[in-house]
Coordinates of C-alpha atoms in Angstrom, one line a residue:
M1 CA 19.4 24.3 2.6
E2 CA 21.3 24.8 -0.7
P3 CA 20.2 22.0 -3.1
V4 CA 22.8 19.4 -4.0
N5 CA 23.5 19.1 -7.8
V6 CA 22.9 15.6 -9.1
G7 CA 23.9 13.9 -12.4
I8 CA 22.5 10.6 -13.7
V9 CA 24.6 8.0 -15.4
G10 CA 22.4 5.5 -17.3
C11 CA 19.3 6.7 -19.3
G12 CA 17.4 3.5 -19.4
T13 CA 13.8 2.8 -18.3
I14 CA 14.4 3.4 -14.6
S15 CA 15.8 6.9 -15.2
D16 CA 12.3 8.1 -15.9
A17 CA 11.3 7.3 -12.3
Y18 CA 14.0 9.6 -11.0
L19 CA 13.8 12.4 -13.5
S20 CA 10.0 12.6 -13.4
N21 CA 9.9 12.7 -9.6
A22 CA 12.8 15.0 -8.8
D23 CA 10.7 18.1 -8.4
Q24 CA 9.2 16.6 -5.2
F25 CA 12.5 17.3 -3.4
D26 CA 14.0 20.6 -2.3
Q27 CA 17.2 18.8 -1.2
Y28 CA 18.6 18.3 -4.7
R29 CA 18.2 19.1 -8.3
I30 CA 19.1 16.9 -11.3
T31 CA 21.1 19.0 -13.7
T32 CA 22.7 16.5 -16.1
C33 CA 22.2 13.0 -17.6
A34 CA 24.7 10.8 -19.4
D35 CA 24.8 7.4 -21.1
I36 CA 27.3 5.5 -23.2
D37 CA 24.8 6.0 -26.0
R38 CA 24.9 9.8 -26.4
D39 CA 21.7 9.9 -28.5
R40 CA 19.8 8.2 -25.6
A41 CA 21.2 10.8 -23.1
E42 CA 20.2 13.7 -25.4
A43 CA 16.7 12.3 -25.9
K44 CA 16.2 12.0 -22.1
A45 CA 17.7 15.4 -21.5
D46 CA 15.3 17.0 -24.0
E47 CA 12.3 15.2 -22.4
Y48 CA 13.1 16.4 -18.9
D49 CA 14.9 19.7 -19.7
V50 CA 18.3 18.9 -18.3
A51 CA 21.7 18.9 -19.8
A52 CA 23.2 15.9 -21.7
A53 CA 26.8 14.8 -21.4
D54 CA 29.2 12.0 -22.1
V55 CA 30.0 9.9 -19.0
P56 CA 33.6 11.2 -18.6
E57 CA 32.3 14.8 -19.1
L58 CA 29.7 14.3 -16.3
L59 CA 32.3 12.8 -13.9
A60 CA 34.6 15.7 -14.5
D61 CA 32.0 18.4 -13.9
P62 CA 32.9 20.2 -10.6
A63 CA 29.3 21.4 -10.2
I64 CA 27.9 17.9 -9.7
D65 CA 28.0 16.6 -6.1
I66 CA 26.1 13.3 -6.4
V67 CA 26.0 10.8 -9.3
V68 CA 23.0 8.5 -9.4
N69 CA 24.2 5.2 -11.0
L70 CA 21.4 3.7 -13.1
T71 CA 23.5 1.4 -15.2
P72 CA 22.9 -2.4 -15.5
P73 CA 23.8 -4.4 -12.4
T74 CA 26.9 -6.0 -14.0
V75 CA 28.7 -2.7 -14.1
H76 CA 27.3 -1.1 -10.8
A77 CA 30.6 -1.7 -9.0
E78 CA 32.7 -0.4 -11.9
V79 CA 30.7 2.8 -12.3
C80 CA 30.4 3.4 -8.5
T81 CA 34.2 3.2 -8.3
Q82 CA 34.7 5.6 -11.2
V83 CA 32.3 8.1 -9.5
L84 CA 34.1 7.9 -6.2
E85 CA 37.5 8.2 -7.8
A86 CA 36.2 11.4 -9.5
G87 CA 35.5 12.8 -6.1
K88 CA 31.8 12.6 -6.1
H89 CA 29.2 10.9 -3.8
V90 CA 27.4 8.0 -5.5
Y91 CA 23.9 6.6 -5.1
T92 CA 23.2 3.4 -7.1
E93 CA 20.1 1.4 -8.1
K94 CA 19.8 -2.1 -6.6
P95 CA 21.5 -4.5 -6.4
F96 CA 24.4 -2.6 -4.8
A97 CA 26.9 -4.9 -6.6
T98 CA 26.9 -8.4 -8.0
T99 CA 29.4 -9.8 -5.4
V100 CA 30.1 -9.1 -1.7
E101 CA 33.7 -8.5 -2.6
D102 CA 32.8 -5.7 -5.0
A103 CA 30.6 -4.1 -2.4
E104 CA 33.3 -4.2 0.2
A105 CA 35.7 -2.5 -2.3
I106 CA 33.3 0.3 -3.0
L107 CA 32.8 1.0 0.7
E108 CA 36.6 1.0 1.3
T109 CA 37.1 3.5 -1.6
A110 CA 34.4 5.7 -0.2
V111 CA 36.0 5.7 3.3
E112 CA 39.4 6.5 1.8
R113 CA 38.0 9.5 -0.1
D114 CA 35.6 10.6 2.7
L115 CA 32.6 10.3 0.4
L116 CA 29.1 8.9 0.9
V117 CA 27.6 5.9 -0.8
G118 CA 24.0 5.1 -1.0
S119 CA 21.8 2.5 -2.6
A120 CA 18.2 1.7 -3.6
P121 CA 15.8 0.5 -2.5
D122 CA 14.6 3.7 -0.8
T123 CA 11.0 2.5 -0.5
F124 CA 11.4 1.9 3.3
L125 CA 11.6 5.7 3.7
G126 CA 7.9 5.9 2.6
A127 CA 4.8 6.2 4.8
G128 CA 3.9 2.5 4.5
L129 CA 7.0 0.9 6.0
Q130 CA 7.7 3.8 8.3
T131 CA 4.2 3.3 9.8
C132 CA 5.0 -0.4 10.2
R133 CA 8.1 0.6 12.1
S134 CA 6.1 2.8 14.4
V135 CA 3.7 -0.1 15.1
L136 CA 6.6 -2.3 15.9
D137 CA 8.4 0.2 18.1
E138 CA 5.3 0.9 20.0
G139 CA 5.2 -2.8 21.0
R140 CA 1.7 -3.4 19.5
I141 CA 2.6 -7.0 18.3
G142 CA 5.0 -7.7 21.2
R143 CA 8.5 -9.1 20.5
P144 CA 9.1 -10.0 16.8
V145 CA 9.4 -13.7 16.3
G146 CA 9.3 -14.2 12.6
A147 CA 8.4 -13.0 9.2
T148 CA 7.2 -14.2 5.8
A149 CA 8.2 -12.6 2.5
V150 CA 6.9 -14.0 -0.8
W151 CA 7.2 -12.5 -4.3
T152 CA 6.5 -14.7 -7.3
S153 CA 5.8 -14.3 -11.0
P154 CA 6.1 -16.2 -14.3
G155 CA 9.0 -14.0 -15.3
H156 CA 9.9 -10.5 -16.7
E157 CA 10.0 -11.7 -20.3
R158 CA 6.2 -11.4 -20.3
W159 CA 6.2 -7.6 -19.9
H160 CA 9.7 -6.1 -20.1
P161 CA 10.9 -5.0 -23.6
N162 CA 14.5 -6.1 -22.8
P163 CA 14.4 -8.7 -20.1
D164 CA 17.9 -10.1 -20.7
L165 CA 19.6 -8.5 -17.7
Y166 CA 17.2 -10.2 -15.2
Y167 CA 18.6 -13.6 -16.3
R168 CA 22.3 -12.6 -16.3
E169 CA 24.8 -12.1 -13.5
G170 CA 23.3 -9.7 -11.0
G171 CA 19.8 -10.8 -11.9
G172 CA 17.5 -13.5 -10.9
P173 CA 14.4 -13.0 -8.6
L174 CA 16.5 -12.8 -5.4
F175 CA 18.8 -10.0 -6.6
D176 CA 16.0 -8.2 -8.5
M177 CA 13.2 -8.3 -5.9
G178 CA 15.0 -9.6 -2.8
P179 CA 16.6 -6.2 -2.0
Y180 CA 13.1 -4.7 -1.3
Y181 CA 12.2 -7.4 1.1
V182 CA 15.5 -7.8 2.9
T183 CA 16.1 -4.1 3.2
A184 CA 12.6 -3.7 4.8
L185 CA 13.3 -6.6 7.2
V186 CA 16.7 -5.1 8.3
F187 CA 15.0 -1.8 8.8
L188 CA 12.3 -3.5 11.0
L189 CA 14.3 -6.2 12.7
G190 CA 17.9 -5.1 12.5
P191 CA 20.9 -7.0 10.9
A192 CA 20.9 -10.7 10.1
R193 CA 23.4 -13.1 11.7
R194 CA 23.1 -16.2 9.4
V195 CA 21.2 -17.5 6.4
A196 CA 20.3 -20.8 4.7
G197 CA 19.0 -21.3 1.3
S198 CA 18.0 -23.5 -1.6
V199 CA 17.9 -22.2 -5.2
G200 CA 17.3 -23.6 -8.7
R201 CA 16.0 -22.8 -12.1
A202 CA 13.2 -24.3 -14.2
A203 CA 14.8 -23.8 -17.6
D204 CA 18.1 -22.8 -19.3
E205 CA 16.3 -20.6 -21.9
R206 CA 13.4 -18.2 -21.9
T207 CA 11.2 -17.1 -24.7
I208 CA 10.3 -13.5 -24.8
T209 CA 6.5 -12.8 -25.2
S210 CA 6.7 -9.0 -24.8
E211 CA 7.2 -6.6 -27.6
P212 CA 9.2 -5.7 -29.6
R213 CA 11.2 -8.9 -29.3
H214 CA 8.4 -11.4 -29.2
G215 CA 9.5 -15.0 -29.9
E216 CA 13.2 -14.4 -29.3
T217 CA 15.0 -16.7 -26.8
I218 CA 17.4 -15.7 -24.2
D219 CA 19.9 -17.7 -22.0
V220 CA 19.3 -18.1 -18.3
E221 CA 22.5 -17.8 -16.3
V222 CA 21.2 -17.4 -12.7
P223 CA 18.7 -19.2 -10.4
T224 CA 15.1 -18.4 -11.0
H225 CA 13.4 -20.0 -7.9
E226 CA 15.1 -19.0 -4.7
A227 CA 14.1 -19.7 -1.1
G228 CA 15.9 -18.7 2.0
V229 CA 15.8 -18.6 5.8
V230 CA 17.2 -15.5 7.5
D231 CA 18.1 -15.5 11.2
F232 CA 18.3 -12.0 12.7
E233 CA 20.5 -10.9 15.6
S234 CA 17.3 -9.9 17.4
G235 CA 16.2 -13.5 17.4
A236 CA 13.5 -13.3 14.7
I237 CA 13.5 -15.7 11.8
A238 CA 12.3 -14.8 8.3
N239 CA 11.3 -17.0 5.4
V240 CA 12.0 -15.4 2.0
L241 CA 10.8 -16.8 -1.3
T242 CA 11.3 -15.1 -4.7
S243 CA 10.6 -16.7 -8.1
F244 CA 10.3 -16.2 -11.8
D245 CA 8.9 -19.8 -12.1
V246 CA 5.4 -19.5 -10.6
Q247 CA 2.8 -19.4 -13.4
D248 CA -0.1 -18.7 -11.0
S249 CA -0.9 -19.0 -7.3
T250 CA -3.8 -18.6 -4.9
L251 CA -1.4 -16.8 -2.5
P252 CA -1.1 -13.0 -2.9
S253 CA 2.2 -11.7 -4.3
P254 CA 3.6 -9.9 -2.5
A255 CA 2.8 -11.6 0.8
F256 CA 4.7 -9.8 3.6
E257 CA 3.9 -10.3 7.3
L258 CA 5.7 -9.9 10.6
Y259 CA 4.8 -12.1 13.6
G260 CA 5.1 -11.1 17.2
T261 CA 4.3 -12.6 20.6
E262 CA 1.2 -10.4 20.9
G263 CA 0.0 -10.1 17.3
T264 CA 0.7 -10.0 13.6
L265 CA 1.6 -7.0 11.4
C266 CA 0.6 -7.0 7.8
L267 CA 3.4 -5.2 6.1
T268 CA 3.1 -3.0 3.0
D269 CA 4.5 -3.9 -0.4
P270 CA 8.2 -3.0 0.0
N271 CA 8.3 -2.0 -3.7
E272 CA 6.0 0.9 -2.9
F273 CA 6.2 3.9 -0.7
D274 CA 2.5 3.7 0.3
G275 CA 0.1 0.9 1.3
T276 CA -2.3 -0.1 3.9
V277 CA -0.9 -1.2 7.3
E278 CA -3.0 -3.7 9.3
V279 CA -2.6 -5.3 12.7
S280 CA -4.3 -8.3 14.3
G281 CA -3.7 -9.1 18.0
H282 CA -5.2 -9.9 21.4
D283 CA -6.8 -6.4 21.6
T284 CA -8.3 -6.3 18.1
D285 CA -11.4 -7.8 16.5
G286 CA -9.7 -9.3 13.5
W287 CA -7.6 -7.0 11.3
E288 CA -7.4 -3.4 12.2
A289 CA -6.2 -0.7 9.7
V290 CA -3.5 1.6 11.1
P291 CA -3.5 5.3 9.9
H292 CA -0.2 6.4 8.4
T293 CA 2.2 8.0 10.9
H294 CA 4.4 9.5 8.2
E295 CA 3.7 11.7 5.2
Y296 CA 5.9 10.6 2.2
T297 CA 4.0 8.4 -0.3
G298 CA 5.8 9.6 -3.5
G299 CA 8.2 7.8 -5.8
R300 CA 11.9 7.1 -6.4
G301 CA 14.4 9.7 -5.3
A302 CA 13.8 9.7 -1.5
G303 CA 17.2 8.0 -1.1
V304 CA 18.9 10.7 -3.0
A305 CA 17.2 13.3 -0.7
D306 CA 18.4 11.2 2.2
M307 CA 22.0 11.5 0.9
A308 CA 21.7 15.2 0.2
L309 CA 20.6 15.9 3.7
A310 CA 23.6 13.9 5.0
I311 CA 25.9 15.9 2.9
R312 CA 24.5 19.3 3.9
T313 CA 23.6 18.7 7.5
G314 CA 24.1 16.4 10.4
W315 CA 21.5 14.0 9.1
D316 CA 21.9 10.3 9.8
Q317 CA 21.8 8.7 6.3
R318 CA 19.4 5.7 6.2
T319 CA 20.0 4.4 2.7
S320 CA 23.7 3.9 3.4
G321 CA 26.2 1.8 1.6
E322 CA 26.7 -0.2 4.8
L323 CA 23.0 -1.2 4.8
A324 CA 23.1 -2.1 1.1
G325 CA 26.3 -4.1 1.6
H326 CA 24.7 -6.1 4.4
V327 CA 21.5 -6.7 2.3
L328 CA 23.8 -8.0 -0.6
E329 CA 25.6 -10.2 1.9
V330 CA 22.2 -11.8 2.9
L331 CA 21.2 -12.4 -0.7
A332 CA 24.6 -13.8 -1.7
G333 CA 24.6 -15.9 1.4
I334 CA 21.3 -17.6 0.4
R335 CA 22.8 -18.7 -2.9
S336 CA 26.1 -19.7 -1.3
S337 CA 24.3 -21.7 1.3
S338 CA 22.5 -23.6 -1.4
A339 CA 25.8 -24.3 -3.2
E340 CA 27.6 -25.4 -0.1
S341 CA 24.7 -27.2 1.7
E342 CA 25.3 -25.3 5.0
Y343 CA 24.4 -22.2 6.9
V344 CA 26.3 -19.0 6.0
T345 CA 27.3 -16.9 9.0
L346 CA 27.3 -13.2 8.5
E347 CA 29.3 -10.4 10.0
P348 CA 27.1 -7.3 9.5
D349 CA 28.8 -3.9 9.4
C350 CA 25.6 -1.9 9.8
E351 CA 23.0 -1.1 12.4
R352 CA 19.2 -1.0 12.2
P353 CA 18.4 2.2 10.3
A354 CA 16.8 4.9 12.5
A355 CA 13.1 5.6 11.9
L356 CA 12.3 8.9 10.1
P357 CA 10.6 12.0 11.4
P358 CA 7.0 12.0 10.2
E359 CA 7.4 15.0 7.9
F360 CA 10.4 13.6 5.9
P361 CA 11.5 14.9 3.4
D362 CA 10.1 18.3 4.2
R363 CA 12.8 19.4 6.7
G364 CA 14.6 22.7 7.2
P365 CA 18.3 23.3 6.9
D366 CA 18.9 23.1 10.6
S367 CA 17.4 19.7 11.0
T368 CA 19.7 16.9 12.2
G369 CA 17.4 13.9 11.8
E370 CA 18.8 12.5 15.0

């Protein structure tokens, strides 16, 4: 198929993951990058041999079909709306937005303008979690009963050069790392119907120990230790824990498992496209490694290829705005439950994403993905 032209808005650290990986995909090509800091856009453009532009210039370019939004979370909704109003499809980094209301407004605008919206994480398109889905769909662990998802750390200020955004609106461990786990769980188990949660934070300030801002203090505006229980429409129940307040632990991080009536599935790290899949059940002698059923083990950008296929063919988009909106609803519901001391009932507007064909993203122009 004819590749879709892509422009990037936001030339921070995460842009390298998209720009360096784009040559793995035949479905699209990155032509332009833009940033509110023109010098930063030009430096990134020179590094990756693409054009540099101001943001309004990129949005006005009729040759660009998709804009990848890599701005800070606090402006995700604003930039997504600007892209849609400019008549372009938009794919954004996680979290989809900082509020459920903003997410709903984005989706409404997309429908009004007959445009597609997509969102990271796209890691569930990789061989690791697609193989987990194959194991589940084959019935190897029976009916799913529950899951455990744990990600803990002492905080991003220990390694990130500018960790401020992780402690501001749109940040916190649940909004930062939670999208990987909850997206994977919805892909495996289907949509959630209600959530409960309890959240808190260990300190109102953090001291940066990474360079170049070693010793500088930053304010903490969001929870930093967040625990939730997610009830799925399928009947499964997941425990989710994310934290920036765990200094050390004997438990692995991540710890990600799915429990069924006939066995247990050890899930891969949802922040990776690869990983070892293992099953333990009535018919195994302990843990048994499962060979990958799918091919893609690359990096970021699979979700953009997913969107490009949906634009050019009859492909069923997996990394849809509806999925991302539901994931945000789960995450926000955990925090809301803590504040209100009650369960939060959800009304999901998405379905369980379809499994991928094993050869994704290497598909011909006549493929439908159905």
